[in-house]
Coordinates of C-alpha atoms in Angstrom, one line a residue:
X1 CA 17.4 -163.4 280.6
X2 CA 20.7 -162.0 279.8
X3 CA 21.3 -163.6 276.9
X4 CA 17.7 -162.8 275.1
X5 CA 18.4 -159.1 276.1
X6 CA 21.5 -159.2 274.0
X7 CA 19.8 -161.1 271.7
X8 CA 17.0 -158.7 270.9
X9 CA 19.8 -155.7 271.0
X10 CA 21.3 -157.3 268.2
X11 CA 18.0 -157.6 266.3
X12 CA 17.1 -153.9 266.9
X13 CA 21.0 -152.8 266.1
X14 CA 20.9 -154.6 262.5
X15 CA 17.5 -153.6 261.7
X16 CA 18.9 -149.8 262.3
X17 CA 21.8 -150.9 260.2
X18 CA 20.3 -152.2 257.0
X19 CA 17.6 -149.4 257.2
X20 CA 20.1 -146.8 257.7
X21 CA 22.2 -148.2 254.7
X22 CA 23.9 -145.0 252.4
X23 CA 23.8 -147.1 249.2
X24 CA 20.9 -149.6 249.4
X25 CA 18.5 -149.5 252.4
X26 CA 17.4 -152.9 253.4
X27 CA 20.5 -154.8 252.4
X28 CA 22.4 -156.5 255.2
X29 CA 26.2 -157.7 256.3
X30 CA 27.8 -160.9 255.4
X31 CA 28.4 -163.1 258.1
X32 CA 32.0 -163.2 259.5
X33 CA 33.3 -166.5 259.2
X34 CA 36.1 -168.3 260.2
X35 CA 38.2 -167.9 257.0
X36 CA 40.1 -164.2 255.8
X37 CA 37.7 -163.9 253.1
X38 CA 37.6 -160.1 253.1
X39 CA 41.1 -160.6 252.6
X40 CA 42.8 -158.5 254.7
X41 CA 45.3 -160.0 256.2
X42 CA 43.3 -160.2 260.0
X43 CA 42.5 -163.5 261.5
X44 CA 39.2 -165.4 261.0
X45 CA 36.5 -164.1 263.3
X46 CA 37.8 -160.7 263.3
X47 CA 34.2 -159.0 263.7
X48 CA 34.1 -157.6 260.3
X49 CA 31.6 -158.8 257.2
X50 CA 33.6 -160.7 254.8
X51 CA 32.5 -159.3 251.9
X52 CA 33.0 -162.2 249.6
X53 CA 34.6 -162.2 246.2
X54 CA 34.5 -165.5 245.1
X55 CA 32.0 -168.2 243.8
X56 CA 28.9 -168.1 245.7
X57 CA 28.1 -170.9 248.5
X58 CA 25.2 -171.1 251.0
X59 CA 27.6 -171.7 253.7
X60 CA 28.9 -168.2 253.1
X61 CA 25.4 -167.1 254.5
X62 CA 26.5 -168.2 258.6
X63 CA 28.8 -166.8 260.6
X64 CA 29.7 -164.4 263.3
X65 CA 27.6 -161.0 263.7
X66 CA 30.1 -158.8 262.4
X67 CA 30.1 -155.3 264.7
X68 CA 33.3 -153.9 263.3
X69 CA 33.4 -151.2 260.0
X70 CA 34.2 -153.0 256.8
X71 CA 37.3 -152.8 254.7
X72 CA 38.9 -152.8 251.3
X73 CA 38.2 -154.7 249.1
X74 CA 34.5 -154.6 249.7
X75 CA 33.1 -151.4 247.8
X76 CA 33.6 -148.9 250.6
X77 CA 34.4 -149.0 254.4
X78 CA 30.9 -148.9 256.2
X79 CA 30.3 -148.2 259.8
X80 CA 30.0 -151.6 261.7
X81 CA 27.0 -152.3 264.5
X82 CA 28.9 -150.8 266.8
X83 CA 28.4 -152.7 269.5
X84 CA 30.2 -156.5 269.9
X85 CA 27.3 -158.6 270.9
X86 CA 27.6 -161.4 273.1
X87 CA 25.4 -163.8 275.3
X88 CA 25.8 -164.6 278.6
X89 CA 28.5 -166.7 278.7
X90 CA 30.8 -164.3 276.7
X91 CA 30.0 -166.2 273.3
X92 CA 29.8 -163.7 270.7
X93 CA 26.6 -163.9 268.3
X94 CA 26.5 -166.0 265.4
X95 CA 24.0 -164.8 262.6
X96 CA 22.5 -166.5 259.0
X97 CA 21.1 -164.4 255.9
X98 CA 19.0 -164.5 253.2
X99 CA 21.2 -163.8 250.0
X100 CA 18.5 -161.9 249.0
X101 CA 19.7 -159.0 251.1
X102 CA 23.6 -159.5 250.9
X103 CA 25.7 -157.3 248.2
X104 CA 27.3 -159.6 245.0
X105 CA 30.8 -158.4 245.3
X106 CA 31.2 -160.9 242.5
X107 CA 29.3 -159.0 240.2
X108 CA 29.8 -155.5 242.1
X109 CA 26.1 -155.5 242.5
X110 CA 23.7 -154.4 245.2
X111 CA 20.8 -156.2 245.9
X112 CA 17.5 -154.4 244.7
X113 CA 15.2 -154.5 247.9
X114 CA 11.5 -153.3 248.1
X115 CA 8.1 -154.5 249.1
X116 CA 8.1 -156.9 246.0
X117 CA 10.5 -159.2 247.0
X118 CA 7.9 -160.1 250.3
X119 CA 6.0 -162.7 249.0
X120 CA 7.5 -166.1 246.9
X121 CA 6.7 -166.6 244.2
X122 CA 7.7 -163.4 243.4
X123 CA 5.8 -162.5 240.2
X124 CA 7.5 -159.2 239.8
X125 CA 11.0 -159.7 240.2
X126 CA 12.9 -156.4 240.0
X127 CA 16.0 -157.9 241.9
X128 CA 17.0 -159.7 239.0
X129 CA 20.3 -158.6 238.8
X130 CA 23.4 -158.7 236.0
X131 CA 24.9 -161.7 237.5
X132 CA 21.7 -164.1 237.2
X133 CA 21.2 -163.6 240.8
X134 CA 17.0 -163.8 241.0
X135 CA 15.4 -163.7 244.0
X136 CA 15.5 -166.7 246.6
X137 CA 13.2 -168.1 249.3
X138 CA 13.6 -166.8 252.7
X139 CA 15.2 -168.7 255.2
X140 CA 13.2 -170.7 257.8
X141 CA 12.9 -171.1 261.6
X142 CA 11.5 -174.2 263.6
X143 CA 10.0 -174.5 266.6
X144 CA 11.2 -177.8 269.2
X145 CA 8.7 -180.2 267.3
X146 CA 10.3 -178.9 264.2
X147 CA 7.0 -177.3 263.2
X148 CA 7.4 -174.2 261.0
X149 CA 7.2 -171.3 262.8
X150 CA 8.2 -169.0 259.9
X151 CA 9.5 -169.5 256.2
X152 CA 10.0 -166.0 255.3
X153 CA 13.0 -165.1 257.9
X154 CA 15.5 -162.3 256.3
X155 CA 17.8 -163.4 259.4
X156 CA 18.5 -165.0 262.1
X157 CA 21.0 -163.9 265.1
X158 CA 21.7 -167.0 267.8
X159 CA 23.4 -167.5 271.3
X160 CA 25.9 -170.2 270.9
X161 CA 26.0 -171.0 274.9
X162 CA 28.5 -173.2 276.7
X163 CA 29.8 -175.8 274.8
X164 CA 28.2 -179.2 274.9
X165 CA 29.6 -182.8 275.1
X166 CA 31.3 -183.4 271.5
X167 CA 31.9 -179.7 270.9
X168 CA 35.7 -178.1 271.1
X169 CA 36.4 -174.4 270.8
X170 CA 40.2 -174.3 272.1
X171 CA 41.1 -174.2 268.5
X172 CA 42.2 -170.8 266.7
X173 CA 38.5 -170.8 264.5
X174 CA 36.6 -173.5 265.9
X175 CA 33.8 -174.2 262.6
X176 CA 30.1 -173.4 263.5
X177 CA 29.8 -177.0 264.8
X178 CA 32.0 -176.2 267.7
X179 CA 29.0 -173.4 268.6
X180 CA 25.9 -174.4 267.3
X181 CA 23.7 -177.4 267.9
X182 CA 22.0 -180.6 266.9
X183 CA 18.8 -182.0 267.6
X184 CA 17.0 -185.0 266.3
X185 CA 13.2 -185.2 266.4
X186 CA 11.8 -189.0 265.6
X187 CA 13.9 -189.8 262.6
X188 CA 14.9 -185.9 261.6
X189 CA 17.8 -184.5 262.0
X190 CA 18.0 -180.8 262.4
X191 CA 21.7 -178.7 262.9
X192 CA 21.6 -175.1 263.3
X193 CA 25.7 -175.7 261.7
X194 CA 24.3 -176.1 258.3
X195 CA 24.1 -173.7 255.8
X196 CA 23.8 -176.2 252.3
X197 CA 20.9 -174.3 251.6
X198 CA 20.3 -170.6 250.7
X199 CA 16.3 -171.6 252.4
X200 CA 18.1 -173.1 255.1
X201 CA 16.3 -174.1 258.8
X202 CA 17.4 -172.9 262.1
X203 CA 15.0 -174.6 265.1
X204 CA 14.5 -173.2 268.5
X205 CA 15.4 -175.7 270.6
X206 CA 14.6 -176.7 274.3
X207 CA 17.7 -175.9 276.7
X208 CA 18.9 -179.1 277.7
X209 CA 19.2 -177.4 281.3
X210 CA 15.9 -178.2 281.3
X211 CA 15.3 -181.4 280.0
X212 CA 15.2 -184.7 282.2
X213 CA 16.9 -187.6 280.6
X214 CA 13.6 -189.4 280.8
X215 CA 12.0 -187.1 279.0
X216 CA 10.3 -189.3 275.8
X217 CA 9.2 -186.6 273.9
X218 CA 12.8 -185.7 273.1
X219 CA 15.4 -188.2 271.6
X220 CA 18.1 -189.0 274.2
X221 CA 20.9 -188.4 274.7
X222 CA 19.4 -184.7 274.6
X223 CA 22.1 -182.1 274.2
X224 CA 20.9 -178.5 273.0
X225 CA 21.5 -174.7 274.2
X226 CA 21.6 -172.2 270.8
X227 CA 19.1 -169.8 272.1
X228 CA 18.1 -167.4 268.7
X229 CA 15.8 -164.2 267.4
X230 CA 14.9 -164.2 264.0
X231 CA 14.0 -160.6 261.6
X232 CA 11.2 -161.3 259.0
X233 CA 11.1 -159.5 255.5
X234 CA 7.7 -158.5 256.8
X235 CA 9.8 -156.6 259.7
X236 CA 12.5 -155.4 258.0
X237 CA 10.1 -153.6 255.2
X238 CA 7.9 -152.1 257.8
X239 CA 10.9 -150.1 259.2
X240 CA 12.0 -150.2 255.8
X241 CA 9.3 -148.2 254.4
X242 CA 9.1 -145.4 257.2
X243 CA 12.4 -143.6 255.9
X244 CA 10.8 -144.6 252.1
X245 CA 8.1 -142.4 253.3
X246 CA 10.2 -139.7 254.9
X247 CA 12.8 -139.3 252.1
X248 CA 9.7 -139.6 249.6
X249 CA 7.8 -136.9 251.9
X250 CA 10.9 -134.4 252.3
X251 CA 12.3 -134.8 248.7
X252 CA 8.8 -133.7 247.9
X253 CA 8.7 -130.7 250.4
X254 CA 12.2 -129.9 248.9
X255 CA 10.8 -129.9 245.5
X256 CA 8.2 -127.3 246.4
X257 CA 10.1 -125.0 248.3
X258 CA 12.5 -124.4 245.5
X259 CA 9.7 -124.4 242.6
X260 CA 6.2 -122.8 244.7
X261 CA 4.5 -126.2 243.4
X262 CA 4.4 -129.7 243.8
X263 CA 5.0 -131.9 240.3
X264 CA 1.9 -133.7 238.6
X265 CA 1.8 -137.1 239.4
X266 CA 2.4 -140.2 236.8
X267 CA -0.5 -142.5 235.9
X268 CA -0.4 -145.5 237.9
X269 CA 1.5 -148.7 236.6
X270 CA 4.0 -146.4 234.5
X271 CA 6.8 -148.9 234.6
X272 CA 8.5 -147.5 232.0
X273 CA 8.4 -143.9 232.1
X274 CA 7.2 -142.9 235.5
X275 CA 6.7 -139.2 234.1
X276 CA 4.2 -136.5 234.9
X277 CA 1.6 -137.1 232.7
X278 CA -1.2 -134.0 231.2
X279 CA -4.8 -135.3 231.7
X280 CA -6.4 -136.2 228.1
X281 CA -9.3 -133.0 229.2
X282 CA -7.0 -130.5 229.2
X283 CA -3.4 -129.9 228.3
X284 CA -2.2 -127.4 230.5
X285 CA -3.0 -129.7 234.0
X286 CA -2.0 -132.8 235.2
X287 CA -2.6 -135.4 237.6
X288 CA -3.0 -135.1 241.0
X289 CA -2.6 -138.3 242.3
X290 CA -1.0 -141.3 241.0
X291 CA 2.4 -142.7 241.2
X292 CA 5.6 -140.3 242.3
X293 CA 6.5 -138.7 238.8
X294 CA 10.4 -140.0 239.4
X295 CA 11.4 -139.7 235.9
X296 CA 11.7 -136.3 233.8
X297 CA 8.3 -135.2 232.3
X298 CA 6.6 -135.8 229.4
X299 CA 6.9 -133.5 226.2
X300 CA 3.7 -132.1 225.2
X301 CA 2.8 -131.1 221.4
X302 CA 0.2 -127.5 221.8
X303 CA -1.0 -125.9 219.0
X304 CA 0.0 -122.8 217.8
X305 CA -0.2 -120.1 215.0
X306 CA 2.8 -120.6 212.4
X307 CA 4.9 -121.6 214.8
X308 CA 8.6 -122.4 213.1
X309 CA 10.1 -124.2 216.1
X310 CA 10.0 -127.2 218.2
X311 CA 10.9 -126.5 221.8
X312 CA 11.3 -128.8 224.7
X313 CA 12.0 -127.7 228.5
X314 CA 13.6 -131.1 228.6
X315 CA 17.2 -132.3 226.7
X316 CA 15.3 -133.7 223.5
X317 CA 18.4 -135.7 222.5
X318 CA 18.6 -137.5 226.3
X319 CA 17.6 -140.6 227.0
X320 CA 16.6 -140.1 230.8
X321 CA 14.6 -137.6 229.5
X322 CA 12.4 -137.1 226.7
X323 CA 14.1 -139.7 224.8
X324 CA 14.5 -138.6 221.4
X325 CA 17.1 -139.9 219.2
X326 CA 16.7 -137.8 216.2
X327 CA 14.7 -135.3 214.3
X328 CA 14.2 -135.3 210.8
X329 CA 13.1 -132.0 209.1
X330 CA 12.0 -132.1 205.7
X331 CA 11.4 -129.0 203.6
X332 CA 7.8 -128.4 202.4
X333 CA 8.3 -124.9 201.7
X334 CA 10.9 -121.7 201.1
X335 CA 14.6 -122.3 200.2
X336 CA 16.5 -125.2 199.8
X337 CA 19.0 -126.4 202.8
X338 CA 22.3 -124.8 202.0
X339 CA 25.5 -127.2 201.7
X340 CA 26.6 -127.4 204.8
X341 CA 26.4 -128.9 208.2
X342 CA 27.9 -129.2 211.7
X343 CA 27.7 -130.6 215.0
X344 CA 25.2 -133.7 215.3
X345 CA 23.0 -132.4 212.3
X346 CA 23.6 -133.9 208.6
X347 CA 22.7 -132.4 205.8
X348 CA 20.7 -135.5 203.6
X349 CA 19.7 -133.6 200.7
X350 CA 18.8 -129.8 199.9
X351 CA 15.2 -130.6 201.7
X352 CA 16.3 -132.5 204.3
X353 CA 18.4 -132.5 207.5
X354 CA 18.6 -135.3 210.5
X355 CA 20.1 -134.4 214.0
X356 CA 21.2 -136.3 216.5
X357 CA 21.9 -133.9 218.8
X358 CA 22.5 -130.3 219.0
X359 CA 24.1 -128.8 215.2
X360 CA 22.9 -127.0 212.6
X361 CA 22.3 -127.7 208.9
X362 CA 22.5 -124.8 205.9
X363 CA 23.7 -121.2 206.4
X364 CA 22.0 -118.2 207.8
X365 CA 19.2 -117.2 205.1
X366 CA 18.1 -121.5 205.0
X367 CA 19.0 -123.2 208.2
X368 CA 17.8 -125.9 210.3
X369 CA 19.2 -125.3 213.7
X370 CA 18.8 -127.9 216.9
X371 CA 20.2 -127.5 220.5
X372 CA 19.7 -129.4 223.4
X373 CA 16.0 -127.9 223.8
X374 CA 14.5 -128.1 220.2
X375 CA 14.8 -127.0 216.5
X376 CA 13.6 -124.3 214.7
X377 CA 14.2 -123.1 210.8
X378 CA 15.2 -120.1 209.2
X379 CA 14.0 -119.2 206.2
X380 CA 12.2 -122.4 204.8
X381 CA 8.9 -124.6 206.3
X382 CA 8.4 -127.8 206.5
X383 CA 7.7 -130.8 208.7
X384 CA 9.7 -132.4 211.9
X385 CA 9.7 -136.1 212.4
X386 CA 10.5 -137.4 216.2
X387 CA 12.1 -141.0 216.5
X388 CA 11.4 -142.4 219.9
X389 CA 10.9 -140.5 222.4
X390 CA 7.6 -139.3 224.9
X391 CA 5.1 -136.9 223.3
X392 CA 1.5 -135.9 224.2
X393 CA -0.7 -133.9 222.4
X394 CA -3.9 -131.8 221.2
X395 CA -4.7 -132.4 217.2
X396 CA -3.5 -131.0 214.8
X397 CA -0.2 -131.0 213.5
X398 CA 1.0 -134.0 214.8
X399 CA 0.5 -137.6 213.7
X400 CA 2.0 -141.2 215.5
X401 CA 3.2 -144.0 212.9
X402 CA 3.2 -146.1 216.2
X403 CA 0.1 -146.1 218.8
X404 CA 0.8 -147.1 222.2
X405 CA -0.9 -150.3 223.6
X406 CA -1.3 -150.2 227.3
X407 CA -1.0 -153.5 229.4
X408 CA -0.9 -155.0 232.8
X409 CA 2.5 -155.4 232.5
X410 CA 3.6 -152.1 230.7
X411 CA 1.4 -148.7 230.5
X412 CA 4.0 -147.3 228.6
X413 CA 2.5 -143.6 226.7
X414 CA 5.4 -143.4 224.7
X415 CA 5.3 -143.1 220.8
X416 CA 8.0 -144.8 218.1
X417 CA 7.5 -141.9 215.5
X418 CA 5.6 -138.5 215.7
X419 CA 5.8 -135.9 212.9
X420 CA 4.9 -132.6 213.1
X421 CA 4.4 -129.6 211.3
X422 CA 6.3 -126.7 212.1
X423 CA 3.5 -124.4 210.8
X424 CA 0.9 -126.2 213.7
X425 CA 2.6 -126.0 216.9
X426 CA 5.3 -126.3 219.4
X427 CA 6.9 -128.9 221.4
X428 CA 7.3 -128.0 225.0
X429 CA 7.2 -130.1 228.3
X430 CA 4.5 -130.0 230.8
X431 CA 6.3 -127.5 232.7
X432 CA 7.1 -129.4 235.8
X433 CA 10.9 -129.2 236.9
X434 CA 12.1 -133.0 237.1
X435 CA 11.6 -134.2 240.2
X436 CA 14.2 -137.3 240.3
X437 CA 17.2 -135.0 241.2
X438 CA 15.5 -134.6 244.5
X439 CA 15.5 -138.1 245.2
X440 CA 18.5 -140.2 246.3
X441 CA 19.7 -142.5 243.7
X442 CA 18.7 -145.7 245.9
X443 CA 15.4 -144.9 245.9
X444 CA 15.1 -145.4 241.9
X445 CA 17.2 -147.9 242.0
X446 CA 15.6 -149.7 244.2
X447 CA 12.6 -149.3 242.2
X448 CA 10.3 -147.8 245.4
X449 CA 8.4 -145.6 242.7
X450 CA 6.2 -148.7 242.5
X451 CA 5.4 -148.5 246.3
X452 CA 4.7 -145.1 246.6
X453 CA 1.2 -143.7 246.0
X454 CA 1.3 -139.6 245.8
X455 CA -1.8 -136.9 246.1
X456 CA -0.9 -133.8 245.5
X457 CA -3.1 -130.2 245.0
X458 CA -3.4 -127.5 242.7
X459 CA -3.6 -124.5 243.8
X460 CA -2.6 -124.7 247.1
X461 CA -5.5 -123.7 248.0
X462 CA -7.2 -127.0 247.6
X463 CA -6.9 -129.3 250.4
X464 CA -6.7 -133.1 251.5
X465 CA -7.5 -134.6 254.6
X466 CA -6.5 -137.1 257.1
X467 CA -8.0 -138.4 259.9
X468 CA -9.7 -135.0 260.5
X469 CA -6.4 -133.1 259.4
X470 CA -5.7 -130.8 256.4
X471 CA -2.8 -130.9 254.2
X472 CA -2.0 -129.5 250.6
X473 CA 0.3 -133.1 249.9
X474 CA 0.7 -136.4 250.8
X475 CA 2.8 -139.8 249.8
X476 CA 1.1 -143.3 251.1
X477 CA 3.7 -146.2 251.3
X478 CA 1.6 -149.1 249.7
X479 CA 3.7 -152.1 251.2
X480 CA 3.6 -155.5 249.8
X481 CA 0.5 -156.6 247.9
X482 CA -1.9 -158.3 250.0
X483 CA -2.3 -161.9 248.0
X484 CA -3.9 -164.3 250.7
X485 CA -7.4 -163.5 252.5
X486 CA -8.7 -161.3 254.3
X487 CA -7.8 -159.5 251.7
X488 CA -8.1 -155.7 251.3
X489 CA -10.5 -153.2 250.1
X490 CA -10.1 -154.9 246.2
X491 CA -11.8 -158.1 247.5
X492 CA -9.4 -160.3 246.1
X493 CA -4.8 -160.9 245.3
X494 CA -3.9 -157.4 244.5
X495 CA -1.9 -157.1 241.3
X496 CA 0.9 -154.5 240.6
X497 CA 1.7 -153.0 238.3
X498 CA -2.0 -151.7 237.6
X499 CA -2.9 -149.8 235.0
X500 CA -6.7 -148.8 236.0
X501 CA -7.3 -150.0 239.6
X502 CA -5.9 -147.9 242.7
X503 CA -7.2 -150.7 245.3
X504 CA -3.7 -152.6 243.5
X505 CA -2.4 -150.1 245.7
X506 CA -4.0 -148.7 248.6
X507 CA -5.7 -151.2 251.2
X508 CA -8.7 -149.4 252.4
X509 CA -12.0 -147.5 250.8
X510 CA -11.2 -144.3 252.3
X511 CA -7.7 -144.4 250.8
X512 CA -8.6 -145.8 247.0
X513 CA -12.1 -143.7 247.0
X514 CA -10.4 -140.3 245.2
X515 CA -12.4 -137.9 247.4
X516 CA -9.3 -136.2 248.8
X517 CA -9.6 -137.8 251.7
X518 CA -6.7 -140.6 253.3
X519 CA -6.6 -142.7 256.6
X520 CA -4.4 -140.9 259.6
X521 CA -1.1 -141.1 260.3
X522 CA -1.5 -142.9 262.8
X523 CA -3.4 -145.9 261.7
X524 CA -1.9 -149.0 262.1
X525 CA -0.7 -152.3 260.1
X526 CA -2.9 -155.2 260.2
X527 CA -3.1 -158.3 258.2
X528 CA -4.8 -156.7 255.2
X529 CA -3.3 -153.2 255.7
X530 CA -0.1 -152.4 254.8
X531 CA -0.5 -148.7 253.7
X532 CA 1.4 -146.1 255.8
X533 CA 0.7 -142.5 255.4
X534 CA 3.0 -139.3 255.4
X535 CA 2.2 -135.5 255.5
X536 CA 4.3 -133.4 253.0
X537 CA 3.3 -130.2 254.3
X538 CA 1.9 -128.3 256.3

């Protein structure tokens, strides 16, 4: 009894660990083994993760739990478990991972963990990271017949126990052979010791304590006592995604505090811009529900009267931003473009002038000038031409060399080329303030903008409810995607990205209906049910 109280400790202290992460949520310790590989001079077994430098092996997945605080040269000193674990007989844990959650200190990399990673095989892999690292199958756990009891363990922490007849810990770092145990079932062998695989199995013995020797459903001689609690993906996300929908629901209450509104939302499956997007009814609203909008906003082209300028609340020449590269003005009318230049702006001819960035072209009677927020021309007319970058727009004045497809795989709304007349319009953003510097880095990162439906209302008079309760915002963590029966409200495998179908998303008819209305709070997982639900505010 001890020993599974310390057992299950351990589980709840790592869970609150790689949840609590500062850098990437989710991600968990490497084992300490019985080698100096975090190269600090300290013995083997010295409690702390041996953050690995060196070529990858599976047998660097099993070790010791580590409870002690990292050190140099791992990337930065974290705060340990806190707490040295240890079973009844004064063992102290042992503990295998799945390198899908462990940071590549040979590539400097964290791992990329969200709800996509749940479910092998993965057919959105966003974890596939600069050293070739894709993702991996989880590791395994047995029951005493060998029967799979799971195959999609993110860890496993174990009980080593006395040692048995062959096993010798008096050494100064007794191998994981001296602790953990071996069982043959019929012609099967089955060691907890291995770690050859990165899918490896770890079976939950009987306790020989309480095996006869006559037993024949066991092979004899019968010598096993590894006792062990194992931490499923499904687990870990479900924690996982409560602070996702906390940080998601205060970075949100953040943003409206400082700006008196909530941003417009960006269309679902936007996995490459994931900006606020203008409806195609009218140009000066936006979505209200859709993906969080965790990229800067779109620019959007409004007519004008004999307008002279393009603007952009946005950096034009940024590429986190609106994306531009360049803008080309060519003179259609008034003076030529005196010659001279400076800054990112070339003078081409005396009717044209191409910026890369902020500059001007000509003097003060026949100028082209650009800055960091758009162009605008003195004394001559003409036409602007936008390479790359993110534009929407009414009619008039504005023409695409390149229309955008939208897929399954990419609902992308940007344009290659747009000109447009300086005589039609103006170029200006959708006047949302960009919401991704109230989010922590990790959470872009970590790609959770893809699990994280958002409703939103304008004005704040407008309401949504849930479960009987009024609210002006709310964020719905969307989980994994429910692939196997029952499936939920869609009927079928849900598919995400989606470009056109919210029940990709959301699990249940109330959720994916669009009336404004969302399940409680307080509703609860189930098989084909995976969306949680946050207030923003009130």
């Amino acid at each position: 009894k001890q020993t599974m109280l310390e057992l299950n400790a351990a589980k709840q202290a790592l869970i609150a660990w790689a949840v609590a992460h500062p850098n990437s949520p989710g991600m968990m310790p490497w084992p300490d083994r019985n080698t100096d590989l975090d190269f600090d001079g300290d013995s083997a077994y010295d409690g702390k993760s041996d953050c690995v430098t060196t070529t990858f092996q599976p047998s660097y997945l099993l070790g010791q739990l580590p409870w002690r605080a990292q050190s140099n040269p791992c990337v930065m000193p974290h705060t340990g478990l806190g707490a040295d674990f240890r079973d009844a007989q004064g063992n102290r844990l042992w503990y295998a991972v799945s390198r899908n959650l462990i940071r590549d200190y040979q590539n400097s990399e964290y791992p990329i963990i969200n709800p996509g990673m749940a479910n092998p095989p993965h057919a959105v892999t966003p974890y596939l990271r600069q050293g070739g690292t894709d993702s991996y199958p989880w590791l395994k756990v047995l029951d005493r017949n060998g029967n799979l009891v799971s195959d999609r363990v993110a860890a496993v922490i174990i009980s080593p126990g006395s040692p048995l007849d062959g096993q010798d810990r008096s050494s100064l770092a007794p191998d994981a052979s001296q602790y953990l145990d071996t069982v043959r079932i019929g012609a099967a062998t089955f060691k907890n010791s291995d770690a050859a695989l990165v899918d490896e199995d770890f079976i939950m013995g009987e306790d020989s304590r309480n095996v006869s020797s006559n037993d024949a459903s066991l092979n004899q001689p019968y010598y096993f006592n590894d006792k062990l609690v194992y931490i499923t993906i499904d687990e870990l996300l479900a924690v996982l995604e409560k602070r996702v929908g906390e940080v998601a629901r205060a970075s949100l209450k953040n943003y409206q505090d400082a700006n008196g509104y909530y941003p417009y939302a960006a269309q679902l499956g936007t996995t490459t811009n994931f900006a606020c997007e203008l409806t195609t009814s009218a140009m000066t609203t936006g979505l209200m529900a859709g993906v969080l909008p965790v990229n800067n906003q779109s620019c959007a082209y409004t007519r004008t009267a004999s307008a002279t300028t393009l603007s952009c609340e946005e950096s034009i020449f940024d590429a986190s931003s609106s994306g531009v590269t360049s803008i080309r003005f060519d003179r259609t009318s008034g003076g030529n473009i005196a010659n001279t230049d400076s800054g990112l702006c070339t003078r081409n001819s005396s009717t044209r002038c191409t910026c890369t960035g902020a500059g001007t072209c000509g003097n003060a009677t026949s100028r082209v000038l650009c800055t960091s927020l758009g162009c605008s021309s003195t004394g001559l007319r003409g036409s602007y031409r936008i390479t790359n970058g993110k534009f929407r727009f009414r009619s008039g004045g504005c023409s695409q060399n390149t229309f955008p497809t939208k897929t399954a795989a990419s609902c992308s709304n940007s344009n290659s080329v747009i000109t447009c007349n300086t005589s039609d319009g103006d170029l200006s953003s959708c006047g949302d303030i960009s919401f991704k510097n109230y989010l922590p880095t990790w959470f872009v990162t970590n790609q959770w903008q893809n699990y994280v439906y958002y409703q939103m209302t304008r004005p704040a008079s407008a309401t949504i409810t849930l479960g009987g309760r009024t609210t002006e915002s709310a964020v719905v963590t969307t989980g994994r995607p429910i692939i196997s029966a029952p499936f939920a409200y869609l009927g079928g495998a849900q598919l995400t990205p989606s470009c056109n179908d919210v029940r990709n998303y959301l699990d249940s008819e109330e959720n994916a209906d669009g009336d404004m209305t969302l399940d409680a709070t307080s509703k609860q997982r189930a098989t084909n049910y995976n969306d949680q639900t946050f207030v923003v505010a009130p």
